[in-house]
XYZ file of C-alpha atoms in Angstrom:
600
model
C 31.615 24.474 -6.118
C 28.490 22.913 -6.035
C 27.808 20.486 -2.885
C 28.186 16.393 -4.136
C 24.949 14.674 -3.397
C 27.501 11.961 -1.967
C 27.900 14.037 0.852
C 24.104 14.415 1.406
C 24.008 11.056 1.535
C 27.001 10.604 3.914
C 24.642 13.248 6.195
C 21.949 11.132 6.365
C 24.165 7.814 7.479
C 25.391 9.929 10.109
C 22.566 11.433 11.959
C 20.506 7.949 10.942
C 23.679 6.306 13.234
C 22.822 8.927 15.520
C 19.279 8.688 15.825
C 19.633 4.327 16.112
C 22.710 5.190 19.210
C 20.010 6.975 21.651
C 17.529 4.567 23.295
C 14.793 7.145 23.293
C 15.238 8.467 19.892
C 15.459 5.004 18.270
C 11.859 4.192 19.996
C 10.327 7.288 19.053
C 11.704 6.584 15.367
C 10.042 3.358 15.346
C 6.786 4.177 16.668
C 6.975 7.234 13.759
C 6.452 4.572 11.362
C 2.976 3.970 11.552
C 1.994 7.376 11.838
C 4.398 8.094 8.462
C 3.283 5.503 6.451
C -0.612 5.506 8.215
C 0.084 2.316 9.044
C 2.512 -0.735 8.602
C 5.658 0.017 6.993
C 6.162 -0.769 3.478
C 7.996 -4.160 2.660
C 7.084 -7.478 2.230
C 6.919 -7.674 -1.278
C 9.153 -8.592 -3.805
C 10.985 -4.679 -4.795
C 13.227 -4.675 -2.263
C 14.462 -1.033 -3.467
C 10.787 0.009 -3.135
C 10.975 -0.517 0.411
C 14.192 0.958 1.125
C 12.979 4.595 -1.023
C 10.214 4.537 1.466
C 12.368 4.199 3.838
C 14.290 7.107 2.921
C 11.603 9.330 2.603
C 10.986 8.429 6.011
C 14.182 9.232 7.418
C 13.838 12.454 5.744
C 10.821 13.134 7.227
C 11.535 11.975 10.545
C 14.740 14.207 10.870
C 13.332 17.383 9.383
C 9.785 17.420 9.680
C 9.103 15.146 13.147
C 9.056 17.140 16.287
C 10.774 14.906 18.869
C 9.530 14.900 22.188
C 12.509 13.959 24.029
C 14.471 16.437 22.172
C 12.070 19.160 22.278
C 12.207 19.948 18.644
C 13.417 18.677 15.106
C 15.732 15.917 15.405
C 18.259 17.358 12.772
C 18.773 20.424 14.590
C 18.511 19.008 18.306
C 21.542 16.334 16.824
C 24.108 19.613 15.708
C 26.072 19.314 18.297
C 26.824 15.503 17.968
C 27.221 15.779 14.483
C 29.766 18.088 14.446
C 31.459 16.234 17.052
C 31.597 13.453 14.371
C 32.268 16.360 11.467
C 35.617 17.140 13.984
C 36.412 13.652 14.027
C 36.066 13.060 10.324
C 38.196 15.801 10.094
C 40.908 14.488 12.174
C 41.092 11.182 10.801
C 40.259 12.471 6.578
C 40.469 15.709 5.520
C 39.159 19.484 5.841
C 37.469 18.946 2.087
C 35.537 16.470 3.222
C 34.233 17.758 6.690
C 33.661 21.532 5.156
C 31.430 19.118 2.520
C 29.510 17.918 5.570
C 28.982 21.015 7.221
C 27.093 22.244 4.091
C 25.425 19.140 3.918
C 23.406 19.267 7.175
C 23.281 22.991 6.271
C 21.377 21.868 3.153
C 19.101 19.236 4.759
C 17.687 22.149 7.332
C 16.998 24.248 3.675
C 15.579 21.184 1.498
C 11.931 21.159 1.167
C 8.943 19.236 -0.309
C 6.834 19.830 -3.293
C 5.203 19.051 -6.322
C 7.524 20.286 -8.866
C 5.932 20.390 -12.758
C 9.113 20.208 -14.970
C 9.171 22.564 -17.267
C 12.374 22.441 -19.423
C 14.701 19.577 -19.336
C 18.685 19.806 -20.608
C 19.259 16.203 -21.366
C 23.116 15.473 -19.000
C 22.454 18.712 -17.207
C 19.401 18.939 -15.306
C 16.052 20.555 -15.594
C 13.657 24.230 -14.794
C 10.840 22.937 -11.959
C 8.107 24.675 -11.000
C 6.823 24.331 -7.932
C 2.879 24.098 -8.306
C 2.229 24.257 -4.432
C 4.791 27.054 -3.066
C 4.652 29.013 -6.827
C 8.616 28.913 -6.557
C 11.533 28.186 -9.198
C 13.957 25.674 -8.978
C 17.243 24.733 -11.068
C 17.772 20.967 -10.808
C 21.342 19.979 -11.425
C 20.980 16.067 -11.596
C 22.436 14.736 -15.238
C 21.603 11.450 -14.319
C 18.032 12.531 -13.525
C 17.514 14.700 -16.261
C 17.998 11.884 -18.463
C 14.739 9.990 -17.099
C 12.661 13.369 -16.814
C 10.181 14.937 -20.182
C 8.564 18.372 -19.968
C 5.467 18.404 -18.046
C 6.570 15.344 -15.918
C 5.657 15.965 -12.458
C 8.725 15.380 -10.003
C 7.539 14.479 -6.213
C 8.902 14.743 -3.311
C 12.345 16.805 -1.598
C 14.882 18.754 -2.734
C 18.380 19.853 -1.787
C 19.761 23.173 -2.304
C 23.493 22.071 -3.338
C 24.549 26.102 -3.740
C 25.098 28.146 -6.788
C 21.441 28.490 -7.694
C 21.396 24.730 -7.724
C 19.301 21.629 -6.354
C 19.589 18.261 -6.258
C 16.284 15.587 -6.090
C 16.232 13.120 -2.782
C 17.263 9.887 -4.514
C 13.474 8.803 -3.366
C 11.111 11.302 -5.457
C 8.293 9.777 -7.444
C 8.309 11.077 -11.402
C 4.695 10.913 -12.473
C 4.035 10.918 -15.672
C 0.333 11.017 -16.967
C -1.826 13.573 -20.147
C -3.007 16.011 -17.913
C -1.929 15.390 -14.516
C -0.137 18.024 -13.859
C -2.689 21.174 -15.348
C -5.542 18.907 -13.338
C -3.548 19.691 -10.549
C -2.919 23.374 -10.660
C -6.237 23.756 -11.971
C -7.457 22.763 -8.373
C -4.340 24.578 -6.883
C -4.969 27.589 -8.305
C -9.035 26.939 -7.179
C -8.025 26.757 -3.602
C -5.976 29.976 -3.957
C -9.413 31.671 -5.593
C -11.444 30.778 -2.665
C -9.819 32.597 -0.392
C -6.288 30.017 0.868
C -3.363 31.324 0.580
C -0.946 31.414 -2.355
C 1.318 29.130 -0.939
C 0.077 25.937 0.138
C 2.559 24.015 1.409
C 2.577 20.511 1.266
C 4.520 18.223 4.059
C 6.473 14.845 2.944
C 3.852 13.073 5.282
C 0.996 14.140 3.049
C 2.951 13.603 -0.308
C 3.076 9.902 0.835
C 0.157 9.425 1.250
C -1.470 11.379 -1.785
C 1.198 9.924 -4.588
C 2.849 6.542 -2.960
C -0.032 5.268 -0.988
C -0.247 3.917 2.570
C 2.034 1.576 3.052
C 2.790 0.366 -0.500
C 6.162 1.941 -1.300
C 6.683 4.467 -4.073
C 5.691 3.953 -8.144
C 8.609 5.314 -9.910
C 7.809 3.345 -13.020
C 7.396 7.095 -15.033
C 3.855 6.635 -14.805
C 1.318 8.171 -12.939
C 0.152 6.106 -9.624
C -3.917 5.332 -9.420
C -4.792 8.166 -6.675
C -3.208 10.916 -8.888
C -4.443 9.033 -12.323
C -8.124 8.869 -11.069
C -10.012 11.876 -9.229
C -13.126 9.842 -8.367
C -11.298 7.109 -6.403
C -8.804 9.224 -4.315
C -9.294 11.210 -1.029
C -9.755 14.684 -2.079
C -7.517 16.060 0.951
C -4.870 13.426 0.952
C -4.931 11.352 -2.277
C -5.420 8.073 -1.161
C -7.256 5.799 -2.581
C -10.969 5.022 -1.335
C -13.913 2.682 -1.848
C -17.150 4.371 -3.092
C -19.620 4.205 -0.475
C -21.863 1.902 -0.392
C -25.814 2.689 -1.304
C -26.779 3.499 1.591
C -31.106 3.407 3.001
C -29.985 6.172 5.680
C -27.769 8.409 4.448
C -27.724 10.911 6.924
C -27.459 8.601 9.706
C -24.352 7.132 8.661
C -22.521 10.241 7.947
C -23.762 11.201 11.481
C -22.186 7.851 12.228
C -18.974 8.116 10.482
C -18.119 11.885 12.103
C -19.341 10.553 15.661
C -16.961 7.595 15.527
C -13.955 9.490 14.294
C -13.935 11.484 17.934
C -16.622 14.483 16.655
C -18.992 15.114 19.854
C -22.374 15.569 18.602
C -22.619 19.302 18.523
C -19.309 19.741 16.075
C -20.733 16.755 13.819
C -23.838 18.443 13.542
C -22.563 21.613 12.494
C -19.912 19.793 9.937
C -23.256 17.468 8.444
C -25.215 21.211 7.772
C -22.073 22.325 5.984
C -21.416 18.877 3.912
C -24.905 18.981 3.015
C -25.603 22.602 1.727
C -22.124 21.698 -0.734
C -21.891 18.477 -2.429
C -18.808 17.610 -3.437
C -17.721 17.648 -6.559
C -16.322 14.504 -8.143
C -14.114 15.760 -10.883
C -11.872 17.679 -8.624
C -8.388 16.509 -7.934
C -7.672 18.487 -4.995
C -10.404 19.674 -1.913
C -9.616 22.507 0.420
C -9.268 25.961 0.975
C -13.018 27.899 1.235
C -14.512 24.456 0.568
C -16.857 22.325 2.775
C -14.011 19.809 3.433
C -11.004 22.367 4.160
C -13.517 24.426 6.315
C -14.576 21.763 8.543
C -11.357 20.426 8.658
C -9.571 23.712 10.055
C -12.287 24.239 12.214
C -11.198 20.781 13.803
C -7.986 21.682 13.507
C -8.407 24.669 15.884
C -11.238 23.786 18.113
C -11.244 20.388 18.846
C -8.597 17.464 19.486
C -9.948 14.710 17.512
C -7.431 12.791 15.175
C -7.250 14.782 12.295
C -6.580 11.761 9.995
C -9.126 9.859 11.051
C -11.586 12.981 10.731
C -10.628 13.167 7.150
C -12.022 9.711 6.828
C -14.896 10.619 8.368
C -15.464 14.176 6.753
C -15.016 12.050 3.163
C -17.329 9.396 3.790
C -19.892 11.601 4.909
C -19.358 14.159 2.241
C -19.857 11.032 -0.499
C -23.021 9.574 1.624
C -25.244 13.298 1.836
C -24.196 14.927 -1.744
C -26.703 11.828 -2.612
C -28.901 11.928 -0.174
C -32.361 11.835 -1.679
C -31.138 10.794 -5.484
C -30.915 8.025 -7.238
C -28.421 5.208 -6.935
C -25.672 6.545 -9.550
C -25.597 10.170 -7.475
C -27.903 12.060 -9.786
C -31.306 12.723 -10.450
C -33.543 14.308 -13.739
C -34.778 17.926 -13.302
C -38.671 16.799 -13.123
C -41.301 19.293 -11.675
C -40.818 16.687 -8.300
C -37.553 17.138 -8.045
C -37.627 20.296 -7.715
C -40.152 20.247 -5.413
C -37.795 17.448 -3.463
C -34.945 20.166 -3.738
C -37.070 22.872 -1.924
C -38.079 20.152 1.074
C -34.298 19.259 0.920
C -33.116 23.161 1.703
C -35.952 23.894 4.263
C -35.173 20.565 5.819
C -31.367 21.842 6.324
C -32.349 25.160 7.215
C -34.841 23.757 10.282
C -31.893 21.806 10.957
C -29.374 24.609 10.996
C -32.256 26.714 13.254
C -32.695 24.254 15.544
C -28.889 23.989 15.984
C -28.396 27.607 16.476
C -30.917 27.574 19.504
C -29.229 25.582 21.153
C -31.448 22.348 20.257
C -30.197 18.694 21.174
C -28.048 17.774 18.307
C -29.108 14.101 18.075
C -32.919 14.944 18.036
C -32.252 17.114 15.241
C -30.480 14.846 13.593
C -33.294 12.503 13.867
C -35.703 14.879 13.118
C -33.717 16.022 10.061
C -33.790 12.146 8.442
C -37.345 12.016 8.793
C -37.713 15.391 7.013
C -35.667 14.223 4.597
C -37.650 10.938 4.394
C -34.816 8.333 5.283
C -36.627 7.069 8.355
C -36.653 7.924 12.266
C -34.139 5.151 13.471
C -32.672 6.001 16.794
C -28.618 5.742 17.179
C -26.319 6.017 20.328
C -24.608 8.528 20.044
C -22.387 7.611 22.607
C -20.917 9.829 25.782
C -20.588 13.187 24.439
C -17.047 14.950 25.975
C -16.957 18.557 27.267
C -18.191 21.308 24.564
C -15.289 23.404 23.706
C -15.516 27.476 24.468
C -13.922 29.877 21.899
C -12.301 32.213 24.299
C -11.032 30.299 27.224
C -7.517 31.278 26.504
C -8.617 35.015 27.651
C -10.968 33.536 30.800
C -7.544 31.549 31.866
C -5.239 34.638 31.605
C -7.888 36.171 33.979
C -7.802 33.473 36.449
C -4.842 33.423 36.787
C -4.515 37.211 37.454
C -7.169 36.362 40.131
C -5.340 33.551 41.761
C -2.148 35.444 41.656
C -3.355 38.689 43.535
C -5.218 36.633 46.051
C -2.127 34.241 46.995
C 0.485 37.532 46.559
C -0.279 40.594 48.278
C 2.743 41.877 46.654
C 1.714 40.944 42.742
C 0.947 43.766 40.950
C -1.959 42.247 37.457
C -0.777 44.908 35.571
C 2.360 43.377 35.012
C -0.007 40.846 33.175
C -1.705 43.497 30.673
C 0.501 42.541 27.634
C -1.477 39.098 27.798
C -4.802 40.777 26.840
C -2.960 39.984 22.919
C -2.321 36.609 23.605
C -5.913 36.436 24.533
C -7.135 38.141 21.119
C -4.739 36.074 19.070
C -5.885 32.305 21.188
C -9.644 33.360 20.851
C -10.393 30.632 18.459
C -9.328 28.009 20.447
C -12.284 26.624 22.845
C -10.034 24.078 25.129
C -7.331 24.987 27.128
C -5.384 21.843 26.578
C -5.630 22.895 22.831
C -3.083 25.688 23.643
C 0.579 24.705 22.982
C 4.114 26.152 22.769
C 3.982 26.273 18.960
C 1.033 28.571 19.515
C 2.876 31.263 21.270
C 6.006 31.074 19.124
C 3.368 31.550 16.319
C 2.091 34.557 18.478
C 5.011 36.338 19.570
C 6.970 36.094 16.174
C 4.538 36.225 13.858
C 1.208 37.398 14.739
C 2.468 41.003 16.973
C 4.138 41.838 13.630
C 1.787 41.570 11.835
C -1.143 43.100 13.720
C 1.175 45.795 14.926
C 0.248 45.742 18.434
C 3.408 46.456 20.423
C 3.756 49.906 21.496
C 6.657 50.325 23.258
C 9.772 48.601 24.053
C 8.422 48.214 27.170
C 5.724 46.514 26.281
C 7.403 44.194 24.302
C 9.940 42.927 27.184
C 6.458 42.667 29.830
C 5.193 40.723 27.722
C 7.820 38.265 27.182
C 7.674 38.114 30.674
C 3.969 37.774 31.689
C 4.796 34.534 28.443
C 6.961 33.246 31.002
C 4.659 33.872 34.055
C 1.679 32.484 32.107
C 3.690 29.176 31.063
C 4.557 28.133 34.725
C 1.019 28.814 35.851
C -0.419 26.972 33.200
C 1.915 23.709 34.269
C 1.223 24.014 38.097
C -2.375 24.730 37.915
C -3.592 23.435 35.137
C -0.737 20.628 34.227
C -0.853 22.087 30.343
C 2.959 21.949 29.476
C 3.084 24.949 27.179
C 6.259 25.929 27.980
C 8.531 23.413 27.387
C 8.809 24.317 23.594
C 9.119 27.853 23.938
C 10.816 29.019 27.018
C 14.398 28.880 25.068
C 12.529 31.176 22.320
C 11.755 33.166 24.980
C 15.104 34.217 26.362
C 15.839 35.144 22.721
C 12.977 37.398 22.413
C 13.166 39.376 25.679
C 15.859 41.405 23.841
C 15.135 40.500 19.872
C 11.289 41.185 20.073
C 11.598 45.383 20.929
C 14.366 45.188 18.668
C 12.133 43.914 15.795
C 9.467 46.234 17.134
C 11.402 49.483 16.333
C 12.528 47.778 13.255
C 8.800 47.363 11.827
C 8.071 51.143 12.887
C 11.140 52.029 10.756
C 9.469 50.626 7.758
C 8.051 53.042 4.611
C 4.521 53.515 5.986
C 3.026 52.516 2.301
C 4.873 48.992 2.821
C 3.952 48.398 6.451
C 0.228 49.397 5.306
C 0.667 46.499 3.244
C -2.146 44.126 5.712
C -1.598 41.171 3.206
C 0.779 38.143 4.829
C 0.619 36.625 1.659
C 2.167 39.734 -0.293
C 6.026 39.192 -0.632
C 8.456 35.915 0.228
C 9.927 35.107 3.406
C 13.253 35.720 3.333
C 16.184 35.949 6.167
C 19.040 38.658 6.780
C 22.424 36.629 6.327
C 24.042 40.122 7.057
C 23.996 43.767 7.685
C 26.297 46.219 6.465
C 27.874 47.972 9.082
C 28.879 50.895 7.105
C 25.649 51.714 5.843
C 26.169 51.549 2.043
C 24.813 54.205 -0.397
C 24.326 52.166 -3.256
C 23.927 48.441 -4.919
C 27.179 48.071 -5.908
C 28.773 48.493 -2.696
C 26.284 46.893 -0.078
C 27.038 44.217 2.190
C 23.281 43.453 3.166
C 22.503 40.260 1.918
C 19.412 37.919 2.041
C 18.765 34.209 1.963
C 15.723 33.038 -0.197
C 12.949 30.020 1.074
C 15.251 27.807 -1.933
C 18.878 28.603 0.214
C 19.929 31.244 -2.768
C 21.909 34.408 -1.156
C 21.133 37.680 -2.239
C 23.379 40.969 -2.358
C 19.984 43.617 -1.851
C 20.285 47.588 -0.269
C 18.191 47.903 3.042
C 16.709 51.251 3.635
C 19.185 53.354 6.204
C 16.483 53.812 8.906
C 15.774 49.902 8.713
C 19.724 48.523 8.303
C 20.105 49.741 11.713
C 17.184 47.606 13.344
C 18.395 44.193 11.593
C 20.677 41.422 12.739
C 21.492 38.517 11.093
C 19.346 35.612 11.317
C 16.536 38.337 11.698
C 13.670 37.094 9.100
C 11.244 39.387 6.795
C 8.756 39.147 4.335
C 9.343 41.389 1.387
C 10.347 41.558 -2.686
C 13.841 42.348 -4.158
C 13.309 45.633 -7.019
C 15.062 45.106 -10.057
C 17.176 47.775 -8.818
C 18.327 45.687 -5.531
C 16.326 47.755 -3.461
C 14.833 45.343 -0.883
C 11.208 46.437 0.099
C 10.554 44.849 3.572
C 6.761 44.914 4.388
C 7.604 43.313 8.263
C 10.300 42.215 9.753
C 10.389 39.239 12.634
C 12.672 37.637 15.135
C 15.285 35.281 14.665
C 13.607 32.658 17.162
C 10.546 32.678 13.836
C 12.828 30.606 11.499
C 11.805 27.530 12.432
C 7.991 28.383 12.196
C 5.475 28.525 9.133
C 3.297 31.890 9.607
C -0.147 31.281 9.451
């Protein structure tokens, strides 16, 4: 029987109860509002039920997506434990029907997920086919009542609930947008993104769905029609969707977008090198959707990983500056005639950009070439502070701390052999990109020891495996005392789990056909976890006990090769493809403690 979305519902009031009844919680709930809605929370206006769907998708967000400090991970799953002790009492003082209802129903929150779903069939008192246009994925919707507001090629927003039997049910706050074209604009840009090299699944959080189809602050359109920043390219932020002012015409160009990226926490070094990049690529107006290979998602990974500026208000800054240097040196509508001088401007333009890009990879002062690159490009020589500049960042100094420490160690411990350290030479490799130390968190080494080993294969031995989780362990309290970076606070749970899952999962991948473990592409398969094992070792389809759980909650009956069934626990995750035949072909298999993490 298919889960009642009262009971959802009744979820939500519960851990919301929950989350209001814990002093620290309910502060760090309300300080989560401006950073949900990017500023003040909706409300104000006259739709009162406006306000309270935003609300909702807050909640939502806050309980599955919002990593709690003082719980040290996702609120819904930190809360288990007191919401079964409610579940019990419910139990008690109702009936087993409707606890066992809210047992699935937290169950089903953990599995619900965000998208952009195009709907592709609709059965009018039934439900509806999506397709979800960001993670490529399937979906049966069985909502009567909200199949009845819903027409093909509608595009449904926001998070569903797996409700069991192949079935979902739509958060009582998604946005339908309705609008000629919106949705193949979309997936033309989607499916851009993919070309240039991102992967096939781009996931999309509920944070950046706000912002890119309700709009800051504002509350949600569900009027069936499709809000401004989806309706109109031009005016919307290419990475987020919301709604901006075209610059203004502007005598210094250059300057400004130097400006812009300097006041949004850039030093001048990394907003030099993102100005080169924005002006060698223009952006182009007419598409929907920026990232991936593209000047924008570039620059903005790049500060993602090497810096810690506020990545919201560097895509701002990134915007403005793209719109103020793709028309540097034209006209005042953007664009300029193809004239014998222009072309001759055009040349000036490049070798302008490529002194500039010379002079930055000698090591030149980045505000002198900035200045020298204005006058170049004939926009004036007007000096600007450019204000303190912070400590340049050095790729590497993940590797150069893992060394000192195995200095400071041996020197303090005559006893301390820095061998028992060697496993850390991967962490090193992996944390390369990263240029401050503070940069490093927990999330980083979960991402590392679950994901990344498996993938690169670099675990030799069970041996190796368990040293390195502990040198992890060594590495996290020497980080805290010496250096007062608290990396191990979110994974030093994880990392009891691994000590005995990781060389478990290690033999599991060498047990894998050697054409599928060949297979170097993470984006080849789905992710998919082991709900069980069969003991017996089944011969055939028919008679297995292995089964799977998809990304969407469905459970699978699939036939795991003999060699591999013997490595794999439940809870165990893989990425891999179900034959037609049931056959499952596994192309790596990770630990348990990787289920809460997105591989990247």
């Amino acid at each position: 029987m298919a889960l009642e979305s009262t009971s959802i519902e009744r979820c939500l009031e519960i851990l919301a109860w929950e989350v209001r009844s814990d002093a620290n919680l309910a502060k760090e709930f309300e300080a989560s509002i401006e950073v949900f809605f990017r500023g003040s929370a909706p409300g104000g206006g006259e739709n009162v039920t406006e306000t309270l769907l935003a609300a909702r998708r807050h909640l939502e967000w806050f309980l599955v997506e919002h990593h709690s400090p003082s719980l040290r991970g996702a609120v819904a799953e930190r809360l288990e434990d007191r919401y079964a002790a409610r579940v019990d009492a419910i139990r008690r003082e109702e009936d087993d029907e409707t606890a066992n209802a809210l047992e699935e129903a937290i169950d089903s929150l953990r599995r619900s997920h965000t998208g952009i779903f195009d709907v592709e069939e609709v059965r009018a008192g039934e439900g509806a086919w999506l397709r979800d246009l960001t993670g490529l994925g399937n979906y049966a919707l069985g909502d009567p009542a909200m199949s009845r507001r819903l027409v093909e090629h509608d595009l449904l927003v926001g998070r569903l609930y797996p409700t069991g039997e192949g079935l979902n049910t739509a958060s009582p706050a998604v946005a339908i947008v309705r609008g000629a074209n919106i949705a193949g604009a979309l997936e033309a840009d989607l499916n851009r993104m993919r070309s240039e090299g991102a992967a096939n699944v781009i996931r999309v959080s509920q944070g950046e769905l706000e912002a890119m189809f309700f709009g800051a602050g504002t509350g949600p359109s569900l009027t069936d029609s499709a809000p401004q920043a989806a309706a109109d390219p031009v005016d919307a932020d290419p990475a987020t969707g919301e709604a901006v002012a075209e610059p203004d015409a502007s005598a210094d160009p250059v300057g400004d977008a130097t400006a812009a990226l300097l006041g949004a926490g850039l030093d001048a070094d990394t907003a030099g090198s993102a100005l080169e990049r924005l002006l060698r690529e223009p952006r182009d107006p007419e598409r929907l959707v920026h990232g991936g290979g593209d000047a924008f998602g570039t620059i903005l990974e790049q500060l993602a990983f090497d810096t810690d500026v506020d990545l919201e208000a560097a895509r701002s800054a990134l915007l403005r500056a793209w719109d103020l240097v793709s028309t540097a040196g034209h006209g005042p509508d953007g664009a300029a005639e193809e004239t014998t001088a222009d072309v001759d401007d055009d040349a000036a333009r490049c070798k302008a950009v490529d002194a500039f890009a010379e002079g930055r990879a000698a090591g030149g002062d980045a505000g002198e070439l900035v200045r020298t690159l204005r006058r170049d490009l004939g926009l004036g020589d007007e000096d600007g502070d450019e204000g303190d500049r912070p400590a340049p960042d050095f790729p590497g100094v993940v590797g150069a701390m893992i060394d000192e420490m195995a200095w400071e160690l041996g020197a303090t411990d005559p006893a301390f052999d820095a061998k028992r350290l060697a496993p850390l030479q991967h962490l090193a490799t992996f944390a390369k990109p990263i240029g401050v130390f503070e940069e490093l968190s927990g999330t980083d080494l979960l991402q590392f020891a679950t994901f990344w080993l498996q993938e690169k294969g670099t675990l030799t031995s069970d041996e190796e495996a368990v040293a390195l989780v502990h040198a992890l362990r060594r590495f996290c309290d020497w980080a805290l005392d010496a250096h007062e970076v608290d990396v191990g606070s979110e994974v030093l749970d994880a990392l009891d789990g691994l000590e005995t899952s990781l060389p478990r999962i290690r033999r599991a991948n060498d047990a894998l056909d050697p054409a599928a473990r060949e297979t170097g592409d993470e984006d080849v398969g789905e992710r998919l976890e082991v709900v069980s094992v069969d003991a017996e070792g089944a011969a055939s389809f028919e008679t297995s006990g292995d089964r799977v759980r998809t990304a969407a909650g469905d459970e699978l009956t699939v036939l795991f090769d003999g060699a591999l069934r013997e490595h794999l626990r439940p809870g165990d995750q893989i990425r891999g493809r179900v034959e037609l035949d049931g056959h499952a072909l596994v192309y790596r298999c990770y630990p348990p403690e990787a289920a809460a993490l997105t591989p990247r």
